[in-house]
PDB file of C-alpha atoms in Angstrom:
ATOM      1  CA  UNK A  22     150.777 100.208  92.450  1.00  0.00           C
ATOM      2  CA  UNK A  23     148.456  98.969  95.204  1.00  0.00           C
ATOM      3  CA  UNK A  24     144.722  99.420  94.840  1.00  0.00           C
ATOM      4  CA  UNK A  25     142.778 100.191  98.004  1.00  0.00           C
ATOM      5  CA  UNK A  26     139.059  99.497  98.085  1.00  0.00           C
ATOM      6  CA  UNK A  27     137.080 102.144  99.928  1.00  0.00           C
ATOM      7  CA  UNK A  28     134.114 100.704 101.804  1.00  0.00           C
ATOM      8  CA  UNK A  29     131.484 103.273 102.676  1.00  0.00           C
ATOM      9  CA  UNK A  30     129.074 102.700 105.572  1.00  0.00           C
ATOM     10  CA  UNK A  31     125.675 103.383 104.000  1.00  0.00           C
ATOM     11  CA  UNK A  32     122.063 103.408 105.222  1.00  0.00           C
ATOM     12  CA  UNK A  33     119.290 103.017 102.622  1.00  0.00           C
ATOM     13  CA  UNK A  34     115.548 102.445 102.476  1.00  0.00           C
ATOM     14  CA  UNK A  35     113.206 100.907  99.930  1.00  0.00           C
ATOM     15  CA  UNK A  36     110.376 102.790 101.683  1.00  0.00           C
ATOM     16  CA  UNK A  37     111.673 106.257 100.698  1.00  0.00           C
ATOM     17  CA  UNK A  38     114.733 107.826  99.096  1.00  0.00           C
ATOM     18  CA  UNK A  39     117.351 109.973 100.836  1.00  0.00           C
ATOM     19  CA  UNK A  40     115.966 113.526 101.135  1.00  0.00           C
ATOM     20  CA  UNK A  41     112.660 112.292  99.694  1.00  0.00           C
ATOM     21  CA  UNK A  42     109.095 112.415 100.950  1.00  0.00           C
ATOM     22  CA  UNK A  43     108.207 109.652 103.402  1.00  0.00           C
ATOM     23  CA  UNK A  44     105.041 107.771 102.387  1.00  0.00           C
ATOM     24  CA  UNK A  45     101.857 108.192 104.433  1.00  0.00           C
ATOM     25  CA  UNK A  46     101.913 104.506 105.522  1.00  0.00           C
ATOM     26  CA  UNK A  47     104.968 105.273 107.710  1.00  0.00           C
ATOM     27  CA  UNK A  48     103.244 108.164 109.506  1.00  0.00           C
ATOM     28  CA  UNK A  49     100.472 108.879 112.002  1.00  0.00           C
ATOM     29  CA  UNK A  50      98.235 109.620 109.018  1.00  0.00           C
ATOM     30  CA  UNK A  51      98.654 106.058 107.742  1.00  0.00           C
ATOM     31  CA  UNK A  52      99.643 102.744 109.286  1.00  0.00           C
ATOM     32  CA  UNK A  53     102.391 104.235 111.491  1.00  0.00           C
ATOM     33  CA  UNK A  54     104.734 101.426 110.423  1.00  0.00           C
ATOM     34  CA  UNK A  55     108.516 101.553 110.520  1.00  0.00           C
ATOM     35  CA  UNK A  56     110.416 101.956 107.239  1.00  0.00           C
ATOM     36  CA  UNK A  57     112.431  99.231 105.569  1.00  0.00           C
ATOM     37  CA  UNK A  58     116.100  99.944 106.248  1.00  0.00           C
ATOM     38  CA  UNK A  59     119.228  98.266 104.925  1.00  0.00           C
ATOM     39  CA  UNK A  60     122.912  98.933 105.392  1.00  0.00           C
ATOM     40  CA  UNK A  61     126.219  98.058 103.806  1.00  0.00           C
ATOM     41  CA  UNK A  62     129.886  98.705 104.510  1.00  0.00           C
ATOM     42  CA  UNK A  63     129.804  97.901 108.222  1.00  0.00           C
ATOM     43  CA  UNK A  64     133.338  98.337 109.612  1.00  0.00           C
ATOM     44  CA  UNK A  65     135.054  95.028 110.361  1.00  0.00           C
ATOM     45  CA  UNK A  66     135.534  95.802 114.057  1.00  0.00           C
ATOM     46  CA  UNK A  67     131.806  96.479 114.627  1.00  0.00           C
ATOM     47  CA  UNK A  68     130.290  94.549 117.566  1.00  0.00           C
ATOM     48  CA  UNK A  69     126.769  96.061 117.453  1.00  0.00           C
ATOM     49  CA  UNK A  70     124.674  98.745 115.776  1.00  0.00           C
ATOM     50  CA  UNK A  71     122.444 101.513 117.145  1.00  0.00           C
ATOM     51  CA  UNK A  72     119.580 103.173 115.255  1.00  0.00           C
ATOM     52  CA  UNK A  73     118.168 106.551 116.297  1.00  0.00           C
ATOM     53  CA  UNK A  74     115.338 108.195 114.357  1.00  0.00           C
ATOM     54  CA  UNK A  75     114.591 111.800 115.284  1.00  0.00           C
ATOM     55  CA  UNK A  76     113.112 115.078 114.047  1.00  0.00           C
ATOM     56  CA  UNK A  77     115.156 118.235 114.786  1.00  0.00           C
ATOM     57  CA  UNK A  78     112.374 120.492 113.485  1.00  0.00           C
ATOM     58  CA  UNK A  79     109.841 120.099 116.307  1.00  0.00           C
ATOM     59  CA  UNK A  80     107.409 121.632 116.704  1.00  0.00           C
ATOM     60  CA  UNK A  81     107.774 124.132 113.819  1.00  0.00           C
ATOM     61  CA  UNK A  82     110.609 124.006 111.246  1.00  0.00           C
ATOM     62  CA  UNK A  83     110.569 127.826 111.138  1.00  0.00           C
ATOM     63  CA  UNK A  84     111.198 127.979 114.906  1.00  0.00           C
ATOM     64  CA  UNK A  85     112.451 124.582 116.115  1.00  0.00           C
ATOM     65  CA  UNK A  86     112.557 124.197 119.877  1.00  0.00           C
ATOM     66  CA  UNK A  87     113.488 120.548 120.345  1.00  0.00           C
ATOM     67  CA  UNK A  88     114.433 117.292 118.675  1.00  0.00           C
ATOM     68  CA  UNK A  89     111.603 114.735 118.814  1.00  0.00           C
ATOM     69  CA  UNK A  90     112.694 111.099 119.099  1.00  0.00           C
ATOM     70  CA  UNK A  91     110.695 108.600 117.018  1.00  0.00           C
ATOM     71  CA  UNK A  92     112.630 105.335 117.528  1.00  0.00           C
ATOM     72  CA  UNK A  93     115.726 103.984 119.239  1.00  0.00           C
ATOM     73  CA  UNK A  94     117.181 100.505 118.808  1.00  0.00           C
ATOM     74  CA  UNK A  95     120.460  99.242 120.192  1.00  0.00           C
ATOM     75  CA  UNK A  96     122.523  96.051 120.215  1.00  0.00           C
ATOM     76  CA  UNK A  97     121.419  95.322 116.662  1.00  0.00           C
ATOM     77  CA  UNK A  98     123.692  92.406 115.660  1.00  0.00           C
ATOM     78  CA  UNK A  99     126.725  93.476 113.638  1.00  0.00           C
ATOM     79  CA  UNK A 100     126.048  90.749 111.075  1.00  0.00           C
ATOM     80  CA  UNK A 101     122.504  91.956 110.338  1.00  0.00           C
ATOM     81  CA  UNK A 102     121.901  93.757 107.047  1.00  0.00           C
ATOM     82  CA  UNK A 103     118.640  95.568 107.678  1.00  0.00           C
ATOM     83  CA  UNK A 104     115.114  95.734 109.040  1.00  0.00           C
ATOM     84  CA  UNK A 105     111.968  95.002 107.014  1.00  0.00           C
ATOM     85  CA  UNK A 106     109.164  97.541 106.759  1.00  0.00           C
ATOM     86  CA  UNK A 107     106.730  97.315 109.662  1.00  0.00           C
ATOM     87  CA  UNK A 108     108.968  95.115 111.820  1.00  0.00           C
ATOM     88  CA  UNK A 109     107.390  94.101 115.122  1.00  0.00           C
ATOM     89  CA  UNK A 110     109.157  94.033 118.479  1.00  0.00           C
ATOM     90  CA  UNK A 111     109.000  90.232 118.450  1.00  0.00           C
ATOM     91  CA  UNK A 112     110.831  90.075 115.110  1.00  0.00           C
ATOM     92  CA  UNK A 113     113.760  92.373 115.879  1.00  0.00           C
ATOM     93  CA  UNK A 114     117.056  90.644 115.013  1.00  0.00           C
ATOM     94  CA  UNK A 115     119.088  88.795 117.644  1.00  0.00           C
ATOM     95  CA  UNK A 116     119.445  90.573 120.965  1.00  0.00           C
ATOM     96  CA  UNK A 117     118.222  93.960 119.694  1.00  0.00           C
ATOM     97  CA  UNK A 118     116.764  96.156 122.444  1.00  0.00           C
ATOM     98  CA  UNK A 119     114.559  99.237 122.209  1.00  0.00           C
ATOM     99  CA  UNK A 120     114.796 102.543 123.982  1.00  0.00           C
ATOM    100  CA  UNK A 121     111.986 105.012 124.614  1.00  0.00           C
ATOM    101  CA  UNK A 122     110.669 107.413 122.010  1.00  0.00           C
ATOM    102  CA  UNK A 123     109.349 110.846 123.006  1.00  0.00           C
ATOM    103  CA  UNK A 124     105.872 109.388 123.500  1.00  0.00           C
ATOM    104  CA  UNK A 125     107.557 107.635 126.475  1.00  0.00           C
ATOM    105  CA  UNK A 126     107.162 104.144 125.049  1.00  0.00           C
ATOM    106  CA  UNK A 127     109.426 101.691 123.250  1.00  0.00           C
ATOM    107  CA  UNK A 128     108.922 101.130 119.548  1.00  0.00           C
ATOM    108  CA  UNK A 129     108.488 103.142 116.390  1.00  0.00           C
ATOM    109  CA  UNK A 130     106.334 106.260 116.309  1.00  0.00           C
ATOM    110  CA  UNK A 131     105.937 107.672 112.816  1.00  0.00           C
ATOM    111  CA  UNK A 132     106.121 111.267 111.636  1.00  0.00           C
ATOM    112  CA  UNK A 133     103.210 113.434 112.767  1.00  0.00           C
ATOM    113  CA  UNK A 134     104.374 117.044 112.354  1.00  0.00           C
ATOM    114  CA  UNK A 135     101.964 119.679 113.692  1.00  0.00           C
ATOM    115  CA  UNK A 136     103.080 122.279 111.135  1.00  0.00           C
ATOM    116  CA  UNK A 137     105.286 122.470 108.043  1.00  0.00           C
ATOM    117  CA  UNK A 138     107.660 119.994 106.438  1.00  0.00           C
ATOM    118  CA  UNK A 139     109.889 118.207 108.931  1.00  0.00           C
ATOM    119  CA  UNK A 140     113.127 116.266 108.423  1.00  0.00           C
ATOM    120  CA  UNK A 141     113.442 112.767 109.880  1.00  0.00           C
ATOM    121  CA  UNK A 142     117.021 111.685 110.501  1.00  0.00           C
ATOM    122  CA  UNK A 143     117.603 107.918 110.531  1.00  0.00           C
ATOM    123  CA  UNK A 144     121.068 107.567 112.074  1.00  0.00           C
ATOM    124  CA  UNK A 145     122.845 104.220 112.214  1.00  0.00           C
ATOM    125  CA  UNK A 146     125.938 103.913 114.395  1.00  0.00           C
ATOM    126  CA  UNK A 147     128.519 101.132 114.330  1.00  0.00           C
ATOM    127  CA  UNK A 148     129.901 100.453 117.820  1.00  0.00           C
ATOM    128  CA  UNK A 149     132.997  98.589 118.950  1.00  0.00           C
ATOM    129  CA  UNK A 150     131.039  97.023 121.828  1.00  0.00           C
ATOM    130  CA  UNK A 151     127.721  95.473 122.777  1.00  0.00           C
ATOM    131  CA  UNK A 152     125.960  97.723 125.282  1.00  0.00           C
ATOM    132  CA  UNK A 153     124.503  96.408 128.549  1.00  0.00           C
ATOM    133  CA  UNK A 154     120.718  96.249 128.899  1.00  0.00           C
ATOM    134  CA  UNK A 155     119.879  99.886 129.666  1.00  0.00           C
ATOM    135  CA  UNK A 156     116.207  99.115 130.464  1.00  0.00           C
ATOM    136  CA  UNK A 157     114.429 101.224 127.812  1.00  0.00           C
ATOM    137  CA  UNK A 158     116.814 104.205 127.807  1.00  0.00           C
ATOM    138  CA  UNK A 159     115.967 107.652 126.507  1.00  0.00           C
ATOM    139  CA  UNK A 160     117.925 108.866 123.490  1.00  0.00           C
ATOM    140  CA  UNK A 161     120.172 110.898 125.799  1.00  0.00           C
ATOM    141  CA  UNK A 162     120.921 107.893 128.014  1.00  0.00           C
ATOM    142  CA  UNK A 163     121.689 105.790 124.950  1.00  0.00           C
ATOM    143  CA  UNK A 164     123.988 108.476 123.508  1.00  0.00           C
ATOM    144  CA  UNK A 165     125.905 108.657 126.804  1.00  0.00           C
ATOM    145  CA  UNK A 166     126.326 104.861 126.878  1.00  0.00           C
ATOM    146  CA  UNK A 167     127.638 104.687 123.306  1.00  0.00           C
ATOM    147  CA  UNK A 168     129.705 107.894 123.450  1.00  0.00           C
ATOM    148  CA  UNK A 169     133.203 106.377 123.422  1.00  0.00           C
ATOM    149  CA  UNK A 170     132.305 103.398 121.235  1.00  0.00           C
ATOM    150  CA  UNK A 171     131.185 104.908 117.902  1.00  0.00           C
ATOM    151  CA  UNK A 172     133.401 103.852 114.996  1.00  0.00           C
ATOM    152  CA  UNK A 173     131.160 104.884 112.080  1.00  0.00           C
ATOM    153  CA  UNK A 174     127.850 106.597 111.345  1.00  0.00           C
ATOM    154  CA  UNK A 175     125.486 106.533 108.366  1.00  0.00           C
ATOM    155  CA  UNK A 176     122.498 108.850 107.948  1.00  0.00           C
ATOM    156  CA  UNK A 177     119.330 108.705 105.859  1.00  0.00           C
ATOM    157  CA  UNK A 178     116.941 111.680 105.847  1.00  0.00           C
ATOM    158  CA  UNK A 179     113.277 111.652 104.909  1.00  0.00           C
ATOM    159  CA  UNK A 180     110.751 114.496 104.822  1.00  0.00           C
ATOM    160  CA  UNK A 181     107.081 114.621 105.713  1.00  0.00           C
ATOM    161  CA  UNK A 182     104.376 117.286 105.675  1.00  0.00           C
ATOM    162  CA  UNK A 183     100.786 116.602 106.681  1.00  0.00           C
ATOM    163  CA  UNK A 184      97.985 117.665 104.364  1.00  0.00           C
ATOM    164  CA  UNK A 185      95.928 120.512 105.871  1.00  0.00           C
TER     165      UNK A 185
END
């Protein structure tokens, strides 16, 4: 009998647990710093990674009207294993590029929900290509560019509610 090892593409954080509360330091109420992220099980044919962090509950989780984009990174090197908490633009790995968040600027913008508890999806995609420089794309532009190149996806979800 042959044994087959199943490798699962996984995204984790030491800053918060999956489906857990995100700490204040990652939000607009604290230091507004990016979470520590790590990943394992990257498919062998991966050429680059894309990270999209968004909130589908904006502005009100009881009546969501849009998905708010907090961070987009692309061309993360396939041999990287994560990002430290509070990483600066200058310290992004290799040839990593940033897209625009919904504040119309590159970089991380932490949770800052106006009402209720929101979910923050941290989605990591393994691509079979390295994307061209898209010159600070929006999330939509990035999704179009990577559309036919996704070979795996891992998701980590955090929650945050502001104190009244």
